[in-house]
Short mmCIF file of C-alpha atoms in Angstrom, two decimals:
data_model
loop_
_atom_site.label_atom_id
_atom_site.label_comp_id
_atom_site.label_asym_id
_atom_site.label_seq_id
_atom_site.Cartn_x
_atom_site.Cartn_y
_atom_site.Cartn_z
CA UNK A 1 75.76 65.07 69.74
CA UNK A 2 75.24 67.26 66.90
CA UNK A 3 73.45 70.57 66.30
CA UNK A 4 72.29 72.41 63.19
CA UNK A 5 72.64 75.92 63.48
CA UNK A 6 71.59 79.07 61.50
CA UNK A 7 68.97 81.66 61.27
CA UNK A 8 66.31 81.77 58.28
CA UNK A 9 68.50 83.75 56.03
CA UNK A 10 71.69 81.61 56.73
CA UNK A 11 73.02 78.61 55.06
CA UNK A 12 72.70 75.73 57.69
CA UNK A 13 75.60 74.46 59.29
CA UNK A 14 76.24 71.13 61.44
CA UNK A 15 78.27 71.55 64.67
CA UNK A 16 79.90 68.95 66.85
CA UNK A 17 81.27 70.08 70.01
CA UNK A 18 84.44 71.51 68.52
CA UNK A 19 84.02 71.60 64.77
CA UNK A 20 81.84 73.36 62.14
CA UNK A 21 80.78 71.70 58.82
CA UNK A 22 78.78 73.12 55.76
CA UNK A 23 75.76 71.22 54.83
CA UNK A 24 74.70 70.32 51.55
CA UNK A 25 71.68 68.07 50.60
CA UNK A 26 72.80 65.44 47.98
CA UNK A 27 70.14 63.68 45.94
CA UNK A 28 70.25 60.47 44.27
CA UNK A 29 67.94 58.71 41.81
CA UNK A 30 68.70 55.43 43.48
CA UNK A 31 66.82 54.30 46.65
CA UNK A 32 68.88 53.88 49.60
CA UNK A 33 67.88 51.36 52.18
CA UNK A 34 69.42 51.11 55.68
CA UNK A 35 69.66 47.72 57.42
CA UNK A 36 70.65 47.50 60.99
CA UNK A 37 72.59 44.47 62.00
CA UNK A 38 72.75 43.36 58.31
CA UNK A 39 75.94 41.21 57.72
CA UNK A 40 78.57 41.50 54.95
CA UNK A 41 80.16 38.30 53.29
CA UNK A 42 83.09 38.48 55.34
CA UNK A 43 81.12 38.33 58.59
CA UNK A 44 79.06 35.59 57.53
CA UNK A 45 82.31 33.71 56.45
CA UNK A 46 83.52 34.01 59.83
CA UNK A 47 80.41 32.51 61.45
CA UNK A 48 80.18 29.26 59.96
CA UNK A 49 77.47 27.60 62.18
CA UNK A 50 74.31 28.82 60.84
CA UNK A 51 72.35 28.21 57.55
CA UNK A 52 69.27 29.71 58.95
CA UNK A 53 67.32 32.73 57.86
CA UNK A 54 68.05 35.82 59.39
CA UNK A 55 65.04 38.18 59.81
CA UNK A 56 66.23 41.60 59.24
CA UNK A 57 64.36 44.67 59.00
CA UNK A 58 64.74 47.66 56.88
CA UNK A 59 64.99 50.53 59.35
CA UNK A 60 64.22 53.08 56.54
CA UNK A 61 64.96 54.43 53.14
CA UNK A 62 65.72 57.62 51.56
CA UNK A 63 66.51 59.38 48.23
CA UNK A 64 68.69 61.95 49.70
CA UNK A 65 71.58 62.45 52.29
CA UNK A 66 73.24 65.45 53.86
CA UNK A 67 76.81 65.74 52.89
CA UNK A 68 79.18 67.87 55.10
CA UNK A 69 82.36 69.53 54.53
CA UNK A 70 84.49 71.07 57.35
CA UNK A 71 84.37 74.78 57.22
CA UNK A 72 85.85 77.88 58.94
CA UNK A 73 83.23 78.76 61.65
CA UNK A 74 81.46 81.66 61.02
CA UNK A 75 82.52 83.98 63.83
CA UNK A 76 82.40 87.53 62.38
CA UNK A 77 78.86 87.86 63.82
CA UNK A 78 80.08 87.09 67.31
CA UNK A 79 82.13 90.32 67.32
CA UNK A 80 79.31 92.20 65.51
CA UNK A 81 76.84 91.19 68.30
CA UNK A 82 78.99 91.99 71.20
CA UNK A 83 79.62 95.44 69.65
CA UNK A 84 76.34 96.43 69.66
CA UNK A 85 76.79 97.20 73.28
CA UNK A 86 80.31 97.39 74.21
CA UNK A 87 81.01 97.75 78.00
CA UNK A 88 82.15 101.42 78.81
CA UNK A 89 82.62 101.14 82.51
CA UNK A 90 80.87 101.37 85.55
CA UNK A 91 80.68 105.25 85.44
CA UNK A 92 79.11 104.95 81.83
CA UNK A 93 76.12 107.17 81.48
CA UNK A 94 74.48 104.75 79.23
CA UNK A 95 71.41 103.10 80.58
CA UNK A 96 72.34 99.68 82.16
CA UNK A 97 68.87 98.54 82.56
CA UNK A 98 68.57 97.97 78.91
CA UNK A 99 69.50 94.36 78.20
CA UNK A 100 68.24 93.41 74.76
CA UNK A 101 71.57 93.84 73.27
CA UNK A 102 73.32 91.66 75.68
CA UNK A 103 74.09 87.91 75.31
CA UNK A 104 74.68 85.01 77.34
CA UNK A 105 76.50 81.85 76.26
CA UNK A 106 73.31 79.91 75.59
CA UNK A 107 72.08 83.17 73.38
CA UNK A 108 75.55 83.24 71.46
CA UNK A 109 74.90 79.15 71.03
CA UNK A 110 71.75 79.64 69.22
CA UNK A 111 72.73 82.62 67.02
CA UNK A 112 76.53 81.89 65.94
CA UNK A 113 77.22 79.21 63.33
CA UNK A 114 80.03 77.72 65.06
CA UNK A 115 80.72 74.96 67.52
CA UNK A 116 80.71 75.64 71.11
CA UNK A 117 84.57 75.28 71.60
CA UNK A 118 85.14 77.34 68.48
CA UNK A 119 82.72 80.16 70.07
CA UNK A 120 84.46 80.03 73.19
CA UNK A 121 88.02 80.19 71.87
CA UNK A 122 86.79 83.19 69.78
CA UNK A 123 85.61 84.82 73.16
CA UNK A 124 89.13 84.30 74.50
CA UNK A 125 90.86 85.78 71.25
CA UNK A 126 88.61 88.96 71.28
CA UNK A 127 89.21 89.52 75.07
CA UNK A 128 85.54 89.25 75.90
CA UNK A 129 84.64 88.97 79.63
CA UNK A 130 81.50 87.84 81.39
CA UNK A 131 79.95 90.82 83.29
CA UNK A 132 76.69 89.90 85.24
CA UNK A 133 76.16 86.73 83.25
CA UNK A 134 76.39 88.51 79.75
CA UNK A 135 79.77 88.40 77.53
CA UNK A 136 80.89 91.86 76.68
CA UNK A 137 83.78 93.63 74.78
CA UNK A 138 85.04 96.57 76.27
CA UNK A 139 84.74 99.84 74.51
CA UNK A 140 88.00 100.81 73.17
CA UNK A 141 88.42 104.12 74.92
CA UNK A 142 87.67 102.22 78.37
CA UNK A 143 90.05 99.53 77.46
CA UNK A 144 92.77 102.08 76.78
CA UNK A 145 92.11 103.88 80.15
CA UNK A 146 92.36 100.66 82.02
CA UNK A 147 95.73 99.73 80.10
CA UNK A 148 96.98 103.16 80.77
CA UNK A 149 96.37 102.72 84.54
CA UNK A 150 98.29 99.62 84.29
CA UNK A 151 101.28 100.90 82.43
CA UNK A 152 101.52 104.08 84.35
CA UNK A 153 101.64 101.95 87.56
CA UNK A 154 104.24 99.71 86.07
CA UNK A 155 106.46 102.83 85.59
CA UNK A 156 106.10 104.59 88.77
CA UNK A 157 106.64 101.34 90.61
CA UNK A 158 109.60 100.60 88.15
CA UNK A 159 108.46 96.84 87.90
CA UNK A 160 109.94 94.59 85.48
CA UNK A 161 107.45 94.31 82.24
CA UNK A 162 107.70 90.54 82.82
CA UNK A 163 106.95 90.50 86.59
CA UNK A 164 103.72 92.74 87.13
CA UNK A 165 102.00 91.64 90.53
CA UNK A 166 98.43 91.17 90.61
CA UNK A 167 97.90 91.98 94.30
CA UNK A 168 99.67 95.28 94.20
CA UNK A 169 97.93 96.13 91.01
CA UNK A 170 94.50 95.68 92.79
CA UNK A 171 95.44 97.52 95.94
CA UNK A 172 96.61 100.61 94.15
CA UNK A 173 94.10 100.72 91.30
CA UNK A 174 91.08 99.21 93.17
CA UNK A 175 89.75 102.47 94.03
CA UNK A 176 89.86 103.81 90.49
CA UNK A 177 88.33 100.85 88.49
CA UNK A 178 86.44 97.67 89.53
CA UNK A 179 88.79 95.00 90.45
CA UNK A 180 87.38 92.49 87.94
CA UNK A 181 88.20 95.01 85.21
CA UNK A 182 91.70 95.60 86.38
CA UNK A 183 92.07 91.59 86.27
CA UNK A 184 90.74 91.39 82.93
CA UNK A 185 92.96 94.02 81.42
CA UNK A 186 96.05 92.42 82.93
CA UNK A 187 94.91 89.10 81.44
CA UNK A 188 94.10 90.53 78.00
CA UNK A 189 97.35 92.21 77.72
CA UNK A 190 99.77 89.63 79.80
CA UNK A 191 100.51 86.14 80.41
CA UNK A 192 99.49 85.06 83.89
CA UNK A 193 101.86 82.90 85.92
CA UNK A 194 102.47 82.14 89.74
CA UNK A 195 105.61 82.41 91.40
CA UNK A 196 106.32 81.55 95.13
CA UNK A 197 102.48 81.60 95.74
CA UNK A 198 101.91 84.80 94.19
CA UNK A 199 100.38 85.68 90.80
CA UNK A 200 102.26 87.67 88.30
CA UNK A 201 101.69 88.97 84.80
CA UNK A 202 104.38 88.88 82.00
CA UNK A 203 103.04 92.01 79.78
CA UNK A 204 102.70 91.43 76.13
CA UNK A 205 104.97 94.00 74.58
CA UNK A 206 103.78 93.60 70.93
CA UNK A 207 99.92 93.58 71.83
CA UNK A 208 100.30 96.67 73.98
CA UNK A 209 102.21 98.68 71.34
CA UNK A 210 99.59 97.61 68.89
CA UNK A 211 96.80 98.86 71.03
CA UNK A 212 98.44 102.10 71.22
CA UNK A 213 99.11 102.29 67.48
CA UNK A 214 95.31 101.92 67.01
CA UNK A 215 94.48 104.66 69.52
CA UNK A 216 96.58 106.87 67.44
CA UNK A 217 95.60 105.80 64.13
CA UNK A 218 91.93 105.68 64.67
CA UNK A 219 91.66 109.68 64.82
CA UNK A 220 92.68 110.32 61.35
CA UNK A 221 92.28 108.95 57.66
CA UNK A 222 96.16 108.47 57.27
CA UNK A 223 99.26 109.51 58.72
CA UNK A 224 102.89 110.60 57.69
CA UNK A 225 104.72 107.36 58.35
CA UNK A 226 107.64 108.78 59.89
CA UNK A 227 105.72 111.25 62.17
CA UNK A 228 103.67 108.58 63.10
CA UNK A 229 106.47 105.99 64.12
CA UNK A 230 107.81 109.02 66.21
CA UNK A 231 104.80 109.62 68.10
CA UNK A 232 104.19 106.00 68.56
CA UNK A 233 107.48 105.01 70.01
CA UNK A 234 107.11 108.26 72.43
CA UNK A 235 103.55 106.81 73.58
CA UNK A 236 104.53 103.41 74.34
CA UNK A 237 105.72 102.46 77.85
CA UNK A 238 109.12 102.77 78.82
CA UNK A 239 111.23 99.93 77.79
CA UNK A 240 108.98 98.75 74.96
CA UNK A 241 109.89 99.09 71.29
CA UNK A 242 107.49 99.95 68.77
CA UNK A 243 107.85 98.09 65.45
CA UNK A 244 105.98 98.06 62.16
CA UNK A 245 105.66 94.32 61.99
CA UNK A 246 103.55 94.49 65.34
CA UNK A 247 100.62 96.06 63.11
CA UNK A 248 100.18 93.26 60.76
CA UNK A 249 96.36 93.05 59.95
CA UNK A 250 95.62 96.50 61.80
CA UNK A 251 97.38 99.16 59.68
CA UNK A 252 98.62 99.14 56.02
CA UNK A 253 101.89 101.28 54.98
CA UNK A 254 101.58 103.12 51.49
CA UNK A 255 104.80 103.05 50.13
CA UNK A 256 104.10 104.76 46.84
CA UNK A 257 102.88 108.02 48.49
CA UNK A 258 105.21 110.79 48.94
CA UNK A 259 106.10 111.00 51.90
CA UNK A 260 105.11 107.43 52.73
CA UNK A 261 101.86 107.04 54.76
CA UNK A 262 100.04 104.69 57.00
CA UNK A 263 96.44 104.08 57.66
CA UNK A 264 93.90 102.05 59.76
CA UNK A 265 92.85 98.91 58.19
CA UNK A 266 91.50 96.10 60.54
CA UNK A 267 91.21 92.71 59.26
CA UNK A 268 88.14 92.06 61.45
CA UNK A 269 86.32 94.66 59.56
CA UNK A 270 86.69 92.81 56.21
CA UNK A 271 84.19 90.58 54.85
CA UNK A 272 84.31 86.86 55.88
CA UNK A 273 83.57 85.31 52.66
CA UNK A 274 86.48 84.42 50.48
CA UNK A 275 85.41 86.23 47.12
CA UNK A 276 84.30 89.39 49.01
CA UNK A 277 87.36 89.58 51.03
CA UNK A 278 89.49 89.67 47.97
CA UNK A 279 87.11 92.05 46.01
CA UNK A 280 87.25 94.19 49.13
CA UNK A 281 91.04 94.27 49.44
CA UNK A 282 91.56 94.89 45.67
CA UNK A 283 89.31 97.83 45.95
CA UNK A 284 91.37 99.43 48.54
CA UNK A 285 94.66 98.61 46.70
CA UNK A 286 95.03 97.38 43.18
CA UNK A 287 98.24 95.26 43.58
CA UNK A 288 99.49 93.84 46.47
CA UNK A 289 102.72 91.94 47.55
CA UNK A 290 102.39 88.68 49.21
CA UNK A 291 103.90 90.27 52.38
CA UNK A 292 101.20 92.84 52.47
CA UNK A 293 98.42 90.90 51.82
CA UNK A 294 98.97 87.89 53.89
CA UNK A 295 98.01 89.24 57.14
CA UNK A 296 94.47 90.05 55.63
CA UNK A 297 93.81 86.85 54.09
CA UNK A 298 95.60 84.32 56.66
CA UNK A 299 92.30 83.85 58.79
CA UNK A 300 90.59 82.61 55.29
CA UNK A 301 92.86 79.53 55.22
CA UNK A 302 90.89 76.15 55.66
CA UNK A 303 92.55 73.34 57.45
CA UNK A 304 95.64 72.47 55.52
CA UNK A 305 95.11 75.47 53.22
CA UNK A 306 98.19 77.90 52.56
CA UNK A 307 98.15 81.49 51.82
CA UNK A 308 99.73 80.72 48.42
CA UNK A 309 96.80 78.28 47.57
CA UNK A 310 94.28 81.10 48.32
CA UNK A 311 96.25 83.66 45.96
CA UNK A 312 96.49 81.17 43.30
CA UNK A 313 92.60 80.72 43.34
CA UNK A 314 91.40 84.36 43.92
CA UNK A 315 94.23 86.59 42.59
CA UNK A 316 96.44 86.88 39.54
CA UNK A 317 100.15 87.46 39.83
CA UNK A 318 102.39 89.69 37.69
CA UNK A 319 105.94 91.31 38.14
CA UNK A 320 106.16 95.01 39.03
CA UNK A 321 109.71 96.42 39.18
CA UNK A 322 111.12 93.10 39.86
CA UNK A 323 108.69 92.16 42.62
CA UNK A 324 105.74 89.66 42.40
CA UNK A 325 102.48 91.42 42.99
CA UNK A 326 98.73 90.26 42.99
CA UNK A 327 95.67 91.86 41.43
CA UNK A 328 92.17 90.79 40.99
CA UNK A 329 91.25 88.20 38.38
CA UNK A 330 88.21 90.25 37.37
CA UNK A 331 87.82 94.13 36.96
CA UNK A 332 86.81 95.90 40.18
CA UNK A 333 84.27 98.76 39.82
CA UNK B 1 83.81 61.38 60.28
CA UNK B 2 82.11 62.42 63.86
CA UNK B 3 82.71 60.27 66.68
CA UNK B 4 80.32 59.63 69.38
CA UNK B 5 81.10 59.65 73.16
CA UNK B 6 79.05 56.28 73.76
CA UNK B 7 81.05 53.50 75.22
CA UNK B 8 81.50 50.55 73.07
CA UNK B 9 81.11 50.59 69.39
CA UNK B 10 78.44 52.39 67.45
CA UNK B 11 75.88 49.97 65.75
CA UNK B 12 77.05 49.09 62.16
CA UNK B 13 74.41 49.21 59.70
CA UNK B 14 74.69 48.36 55.94
CA UNK B 15 73.19 50.34 52.94
CA UNK B 16 71.15 48.66 50.27
CA UNK B 17 71.10 51.03 47.19
CA UNK B 18 68.75 50.05 44.32
CA UNK B 19 67.96 51.55 41.13
CA UNK B 20 64.57 53.12 40.64
CA UNK B 21 61.84 52.57 43.46
CA UNK B 22 60.56 49.93 45.60
CA UNK B 23 56.41 49.80 45.47
CA UNK B 24 54.54 47.36 47.37
CA UNK B 25 52.90 44.56 45.69
CA UNK B 26 49.30 45.18 46.65
CA UNK B 27 48.57 48.91 47.18
CA UNK B 28 49.42 48.24 50.91
CA UNK B 29 51.95 50.20 52.63
CA UNK B 30 55.73 49.58 52.61
CA UNK B 31 55.93 49.30 56.45
CA UNK B 32 55.58 45.61 57.61
CA UNK B 33 55.92 44.16 54.23
CA UNK B 34 58.38 41.66 53.22
CA UNK B 35 60.88 43.22 50.70
CA UNK B 36 62.86 40.14 49.60
CA UNK B 37 65.51 37.73 50.29
CA UNK B 38 69.24 38.42 50.61
CA UNK B 39 71.81 36.07 49.94
CA UNK B 40 75.55 35.87 49.25
CA UNK B 41 77.19 33.48 46.74
CA UNK B 42 80.31 31.64 47.83
CA UNK B 43 82.41 34.47 46.25
CA UNK B 44 80.54 37.05 48.51
CA UNK B 45 78.32 38.50 45.65
CA UNK B 46 75.11 39.79 47.12
CA UNK B 47 71.92 38.39 45.36
CA UNK B 48 68.58 40.11 46.03
CA UNK B 49 65.32 38.34 45.41
CA UNK B 50 62.48 40.68 45.04
CA UNK B 51 59.30 39.34 44.04
CA UNK B 52 59.91 37.30 41.12
CA UNK B 53 63.19 39.09 40.12
CA UNK B 54 66.59 38.39 40.82
CA UNK B 55 69.20 41.24 41.02
CA UNK B 56 72.86 40.69 41.41
CA UNK B 57 75.13 43.40 43.13
CA UNK B 58 78.43 43.98 44.67
CA UNK B 59 79.81 44.76 48.15
CA UNK B 60 81.41 48.39 48.27
CA UNK B 61 83.13 49.79 50.81
CA UNK B 62 82.20 53.39 51.24
CA UNK B 63 84.83 55.94 50.81
CA UNK B 64 82.89 58.39 52.79
CA UNK B 65 81.09 56.46 55.47
CA UNK B 66 77.54 57.52 56.52
CA UNK B 67 76.48 58.42 60.05
CA UNK B 68 72.91 57.80 60.94
CA UNK B 69 71.32 60.57 63.03
CA UNK B 70 68.29 60.76 65.40
CA UNK B 71 66.78 64.00 66.16
CA UNK B 72 66.40 64.70 69.90
CA UNK B 73 64.45 67.19 71.78
CA UNK B 74 62.45 68.46 69.16
CA UNK B 75 60.55 70.98 71.09
CA UNK B 76 59.09 74.43 70.08
CA UNK B 77 61.87 76.24 68.21
CA UNK B 78 63.03 79.46 69.95
CA UNK B 79 65.09 80.27 73.21
CA UNK B 80 62.38 78.85 75.45
CA UNK B 81 62.04 75.31 74.19
CA UNK B 82 64.44 72.35 74.51
CA UNK B 83 67.18 72.82 71.92
CA UNK B 84 67.11 70.36 68.96
CA UNK B 85 70.05 68.28 68.41
CA UNK B 86 71.21 65.01 66.87
CA UNK B 87 72.83 61.90 68.13
CA UNK B 88 74.68 59.41 66.05
CA UNK B 89 73.17 56.01 66.38
CA UNK B 90 75.01 53.95 63.85
CA UNK B 91 77.72 53.97 61.00
CA UNK B 92 77.43 52.67 57.58
CA UNK B 93 80.67 51.86 56.13
CA UNK B 94 79.66 49.26 53.57
CA UNK B 95 76.79 49.26 50.92
CA UNK B 96 75.42 46.63 48.58
CA UNK B 97 74.97 48.14 45.41
CA UNK B 98 72.35 46.62 42.96
CA UNK B 99 72.69 48.29 39.55
CA UNK B 100 72.12 45.69 37.17
CA UNK B 101 68.57 45.03 35.57
CA UNK B 102 66.44 42.92 37.79
CA UNK B 103 65.90 39.54 35.92
CA UNK B 104 62.77 37.88 36.17
CA UNK B 105 63.18 34.33 37.60
CA UNK B 106 61.30 31.87 35.16
CA UNK B 107 60.68 28.28 36.51
CA UNK B 108 58.98 27.00 33.75
CA UNK B 109 60.88 27.12 30.49
CA UNK B 110 58.42 25.87 27.57
CA UNK B 111 60.03 23.37 25.35
CA UNK B 112 60.50 24.14 21.98
CA UNK B 113 57.58 23.38 19.93
#
């Protein structure tokens, strides 16, 4: 079955179980009559027997119809809603009885313009978890606190990063944090598997390094690149390598400043609409190379659309010092 | 095209597209009235007789088929009421397009004087 979703100030979309479509009403000056069971010439030819009159009814008629076009699910609102009240841990001094900013799956289905599967998938992508029936995202500092407990334990136990035992984590850390939270952080930053009946996690090096970079970068407008890289490598767990390519869509390096600098720029903070996204990117930086801009427009690609196609449509290219760069098609104020 | 979970095929309907409007003969309602007769010639050309007019059309396979949706559970809007959704009850892949001018059927041609 299909559902139409959208609030009064939003453009309606039609959702199946797993896809989302933009809806437009199309008018025709012609009249469209729909006839159930009406036979086409081919069907009648096959049925040689009858020369009788078949009584058919016109089920209805219309001057307009809905035209659907598959579109990207509108999921930015999901993160926005869940960030209204991020979970700060059981010791948080926030008033836990205020529930108006909390959302169940049902709530999200009626507020988010996307299909159920797309919503559930996105909840998984943003590492949301269900606490007391409500979907929550962790407040970043709390998330880092949990991650830190785990990485310190890995270090003190000298475990391999690809074989972190769930049971021991729960035993050792269960007195510090709720068990569900310990398991949640392991699921968010690792891949769960079972070996010989025991549950283990293979930790995601890239994701952990990236989170630590975010923690460092969010405290200042920008950083000296080489200083940042040094501090960052010292901050990541033993055995992990911090690399700039882990920061795609999270931070941007300014190679034109002397010395080179790096600053936080999260793709999820940018507008969802294509034109607005490009306007925003070009107001941050006038000219972009394809390598630099790709992580910030990748999510705009429709089914079977490439980054190149997007750039052709929304940007203008030119050569700068032998390198192809992209800038806005129109002046940005 | 949106697939329905129903077992067996969906009903197949046909669309008839007419230029202009259909108006009831007397000022009655359209519902329950006879629209006309639909015939196919030996070559498969659809012919529609409406009142004393005859229209010739053609069978067109739709590039983008239509799905017929029926609204379900139209309760009070809001979180408390049942959520409205639509089920696909039929597909339309073919239309009979009548866009030529209707020709009046004259049965009595006066002889030349």
